[in-house]
Coordinates of C-alpha atoms in Angstrom, one line a residue:
X166 CA 78.6 84.5 93.0
X167 CA 77.8 85.2 96.7
X168 CA 81.1 87.0 97.3
X169 CA 80.5 89.1 94.2
X170 CA 77.0 90.0 95.4
X171 CA 78.3 91.0 98.8
X172 CA 81.0 93.1 97.2
X173 CA 78.5 94.9 95.1
X174 CA 76.3 95.5 98.1
X175 CA 79.2 97.0 100.1
X176 CA 80.2 99.2 97.2
X177 CA 76.7 100.4 96.7
X178 CA 76.4 101.3 100.4
X179 CA 79.7 103.1 100.4
X180 CA 78.8 105.0 97.3
X181 CA 75.4 106.1 98.9
X182 CA 77.0 107.1 102.2
X183 CA 80.1 108.8 100.6
X184 CA 79.6 110.8 97.4
X185 CA 83.4 111.0 97.1
X186 CA 83.4 107.4 95.8
X187 CA 82.2 108.8 92.5
X188 CA 85.5 110.6 92.2
X189 CA 87.5 107.4 92.5
X190 CA 86.0 105.4 89.7
X191 CA 88.4 103.3 87.7
X192 CA 89.9 104.8 84.5
X193 CA 92.0 103.3 81.7
X194 CA 92.4 99.7 80.6
X195 CA 91.7 97.7 83.8
X196 CA 93.2 94.4 82.9
X197 CA 96.2 96.0 81.3
X198 CA 96.9 98.0 84.4
X199 CA 96.8 94.9 86.5
X200 CA 99.1 93.0 84.2
X201 CA 101.6 95.8 84.1
X202 CA 102.0 95.3 87.9
X203 CA 103.1 91.7 87.3
X204 CA 106.8 91.0 86.5
X205 CA 108.5 88.2 84.6
X206 CA 106.5 88.4 81.3
X207 CA 106.8 90.6 78.3
X208 CA 104.1 92.9 76.9
X209 CA 103.4 90.3 74.2
X210 CA 102.3 87.8 76.9
X211 CA 100.4 90.6 78.7
X212 CA 98.4 91.2 75.5
X213 CA 97.8 87.4 75.2
X214 CA 96.6 87.1 78.8
X215 CA 94.5 90.3 78.5
X216 CA 92.8 88.7 75.5
X217 CA 92.1 85.6 77.6
X218 CA 90.6 87.6 80.5
X219 CA 88.9 90.4 78.5
X220 CA 89.0 94.0 79.6
X221 CA 87.1 97.2 80.0
X222 CA 88.6 100.6 79.1
X223 CA 87.1 103.3 81.3
X224 CA 87.3 106.8 79.8
X225 CA 88.6 109.7 81.8
X226 CA 85.4 111.5 80.9
X227 CA 82.8 110.0 83.2
X228 CA 80.0 111.0 80.8
X229 CA 81.4 108.6 78.2
X230 CA 80.6 104.9 78.2
X231 CA 83.3 102.4 78.9
X232 CA 84.6 100.2 76.1
X233 CA 84.0 96.5 76.9
X234 CA 86.2 93.9 75.2
X235 CA 85.1 90.3 75.7
X236 CA 87.6 87.6 76.2
X237 CA 88.9 85.8 73.2
X238 CA 88.3 82.0 72.8
X239 CA 91.8 81.0 74.1
X240 CA 92.1 78.1 76.5
X241 CA 94.6 78.0 79.3
X242 CA 96.0 74.8 77.8
X243 CA 96.6 76.6 74.5
X244 CA 98.5 79.3 76.4
X245 CA 100.7 76.7 78.1
X246 CA 101.3 74.7 74.9
X247 CA 101.8 71.1 74.1
X248 CA 104.3 68.6 75.5
X249 CA 106.5 68.1 72.4
X250 CA 110.3 68.4 72.9
X251 CA 112.9 69.0 70.3
X252 CA 115.3 66.0 70.2
X253 CA 118.4 68.1 69.6
X254 CA 117.8 71.1 72.0
X255 CA 115.6 69.4 74.6
X256 CA 113.4 72.5 74.5
X257 CA 109.6 72.4 74.2
X258 CA 108.5 72.8 70.6
X259 CA 105.7 75.2 70.8
X260 CA 105.0 78.3 68.7
X261 CA 101.4 79.3 69.4
X262 CA 99.4 81.5 67.1
X263 CA 96.4 82.9 68.8
X264 CA 93.8 85.8 68.3
X265 CA 94.5 88.8 70.6
X266 CA 93.5 92.3 71.4
X267 CA 96.6 94.3 70.3
X268 CA 97.5 97.5 72.1
X269 CA 98.4 100.5 70.1
X270 CA 100.7 101.7 72.9
X271 CA 102.3 99.5 75.5
X272 CA 102.1 102.0 78.4
X273 CA 98.4 102.4 78.9
X274 CA 96.8 100.3 76.1
X275 CA 93.9 102.6 75.7
X276 CA 93.3 101.8 72.0
X277 CA 93.2 98.2 70.8
X278 CA 92.6 96.4 67.6
X279 CA 91.9 92.8 66.7
X280 CA 95.0 90.9 65.7
X281 CA 96.9 87.6 66.1
X282 CA 100.1 86.8 67.9
X283 CA 102.7 84.1 67.2
X284 CA 105.0 83.5 70.2
X285 CA 106.4 80.8 72.3
X286 CA 104.0 78.8 74.5
X287 CA 104.2 79.4 78.2
X288 CA 105.9 76.1 78.6
X289 CA 108.6 77.0 76.1
X290 CA 109.1 80.5 77.6
X291 CA 109.5 79.2 81.1
X292 CA 111.7 76.4 80.0
X293 CA 114.0 78.9 78.3
X294 CA 114.2 81.0 81.4
X295 CA 115.0 78.1 83.7
X296 CA 117.7 76.8 81.3
X297 CA 119.3 80.2 81.3
X298 CA 119.3 80.3 85.1
X299 CA 120.8 76.8 85.2
X300 CA 123.6 77.7 82.7
X301 CA 124.5 80.8 84.8
X302 CA 124.6 78.8 88.0
X303 CA 126.8 76.1 86.4
X304 CA 129.3 78.6 85.0
X305 CA 129.0 80.9 88.0
X306 CA 128.2 83.8 85.6
X307 CA 126.4 87.0 86.4
X308 CA 122.9 87.4 85.1
X309 CA 122.5 90.1 82.4
X310 CA 119.4 91.4 84.3
X311 CA 119.3 90.0 87.8
X312 CA 116.3 92.1 88.8
X313 CA 114.1 90.6 86.0
X314 CA 115.2 87.1 87.0
X315 CA 114.4 87.6 90.7
X316 CA 111.0 89.1 89.8
X317 CA 110.2 86.1 87.6
X318 CA 111.3 83.6 90.4
X319 CA 109.3 85.4 93.1
X320 CA 106.0 85.3 91.1
X321 CA 105.0 81.9 92.5
X322 CA 105.5 79.8 95.6
X323 CA 107.3 77.0 93.7
X324 CA 111.0 77.0 94.8
X325 CA 112.3 77.2 91.3
X326 CA 115.6 78.9 92.1
X327 CA 116.3 76.5 95.0
X328 CA 115.5 73.6 92.7
X329 CA 117.9 74.7 90.0
X330 CA 120.6 75.9 92.4
X331 CA 120.8 72.6 94.4
X332 CA 120.7 70.4 91.2
X333 CA 123.6 72.3 89.7
X334 CA 125.7 72.6 92.8
X335 CA 128.2 70.2 91.4
X336 CA 128.5 72.2 88.1
X337 CA 126.6 69.5 86.3
X338 CA 123.4 70.5 84.6
X339 CA 122.1 67.0 83.8
X340 CA 120.3 66.7 87.2
X341 CA 118.7 70.2 86.7
X342 CA 117.6 69.2 83.2
X343 CA 115.9 66.1 84.6
X344 CA 114.1 68.1 87.2
X345 CA 113.0 70.7 84.7
X346 CA 111.7 68.0 82.5
X347 CA 109.7 66.6 85.4
X348 CA 108.2 69.8 86.7
X349 CA 107.9 72.0 83.6
X350 CA 104.2 71.3 83.2
X351 CA 103.4 72.2 86.8
X352 CA 105.6 75.3 86.8
X353 CA 104.1 76.6 83.5
X354 CA 100.6 75.9 84.7
X355 CA 101.3 77.7 88.0
X356 CA 102.7 80.8 86.3
X357 CA 99.8 80.9 83.9
X358 CA 97.3 80.6 86.8
X359 CA 99.0 83.4 88.8
X360 CA 98.9 85.9 86.0
X361 CA 95.3 85.0 85.0
X362 CA 93.9 85.1 88.5
X363 CA 95.5 88.4 89.4
X364 CA 94.3 90.1 86.2
X365 CA 90.8 88.7 86.7
X366 CA 90.7 89.8 90.4
X367 CA 91.6 93.4 89.4
X368 CA 89.0 93.3 86.6
X369 CA 86.2 92.1 89.0
X370 CA 87.0 94.8 91.5
X371 CA 87.1 97.6 88.9
X372 CA 83.8 96.5 87.2
X373 CA 82.0 96.1 90.6
X374 CA 83.3 99.6 91.6
X375 CA 82.1 101.2 88.4
X376 CA 78.8 99.4 88.3
X377 CA 77.9 100.9 91.7
X378 CA 77.6 104.3 90.0
X379 CA 77.1 103.5 86.3
X380 CA 73.9 104.0 84.5
X381 CA 71.7 100.9 84.5
X382 CA 72.4 100.0 80.9
X383 CA 76.2 100.3 81.3
X384 CA 76.1 98.3 84.6
X385 CA 74.1 95.5 82.9
X386 CA 76.6 95.4 80.0
X387 CA 79.5 95.2 82.4
X388 CA 77.9 92.4 84.5
X389 CA 77.7 90.2 81.4
X390 CA 81.5 89.8 81.5
X391 CA 81.5 88.4 85.0
X392 CA 80.5 84.9 84.1
X393 CA 83.2 84.9 81.5
X394 CA 85.8 85.8 84.1
X395 CA 84.5 83.2 86.5
X396 CA 84.7 80.5 83.8
X397 CA 88.3 81.5 82.9
X398 CA 89.3 81.5 86.6
X399 CA 87.8 78.1 87.1
X400 CA 89.5 76.8 83.9
X401 CA 92.9 78.1 85.2
X402 CA 92.3 76.3 88.6
X403 CA 91.4 73.1 86.8
X404 CA 94.5 73.1 84.6
X405 CA 96.6 73.8 87.7
X406 CA 94.9 70.9 89.6
X407 CA 95.5 68.6 86.7
X408 CA 99.2 69.5 86.6
X409 CA 99.5 68.8 90.3
X410 CA 97.9 65.3 89.9
X411 CA 100.4 64.6 87.1
X412 CA 103.4 65.6 89.3
X413 CA 103.3 66.4 93.0
X414 CA 102.5 69.3 95.2
X415 CA 104.6 72.4 95.8
X416 CA 105.3 71.1 99.3
X417 CA 106.6 67.8 97.9
X418 CA 108.9 69.7 95.5
X419 CA 110.3 71.6 98.4
X420 CA 110.8 68.4 100.3
X421 CA 112.6 66.8 97.3
X422 CA 115.0 69.7 97.1
X423 CA 115.8 69.4 100.8
X424 CA 116.5 65.7 100.5
X425 CA 118.7 66.3 97.5
X426 CA 120.6 69.1 99.3
X427 CA 121.3 66.8 102.3
X428 CA 122.5 64.0 100.0
X429 CA 124.8 66.3 98.1
X430 CA 126.2 67.7 101.4

């Protein structure tokens, strides 16, 4: 709260001292623009995360009021999904069906409608990605889209690729499968937190920037979404913390990979 107040004070001062600030007010769908910068997820998951965070669509015409879309009642744990695994495939069972704000176009998402989305849980999505990486490592096959794979891997500080590469160095995927089973909750929670926090950060900045110059009524309406953003950010941090207590820290994962690599060598 204190940091948000200080941010608003600085923006108000800047706007007063520099009228050009008015010309750099945010436009478009703030949360969507933030999520479009993040790699490793599809537009379906972007819509889902936007619905969790909420968004504001700022018109290009500064005389028009922004469209404020409150966050949907979707928990971070619902996004990640349950811990049920298919006995035959070893993959998490987890189709989630959640309410969303659906974009009419996937480029700018300036028009949205209320809808629902059925898709794989974050846990299932990430498990599928890691299994694909493991299979390619074991068979020494080229990735169909290496850029997308690297963007996904570089999203967090968890050494996912190193973990999978070392555990499949003997062309045996069983060790990798065991490690994926152990850390999938943590990895899914970490990816979910990264996407949510980055979207929420951009949302806060844009709303604070607009509020500095917006009419009082519009500024008051925008400020009402700030507590929702803070609550979601805190929830994401709590789920992440719980996942860490159930497994180990990122540092310990890196240490385990190093020990494993030495043993194999």
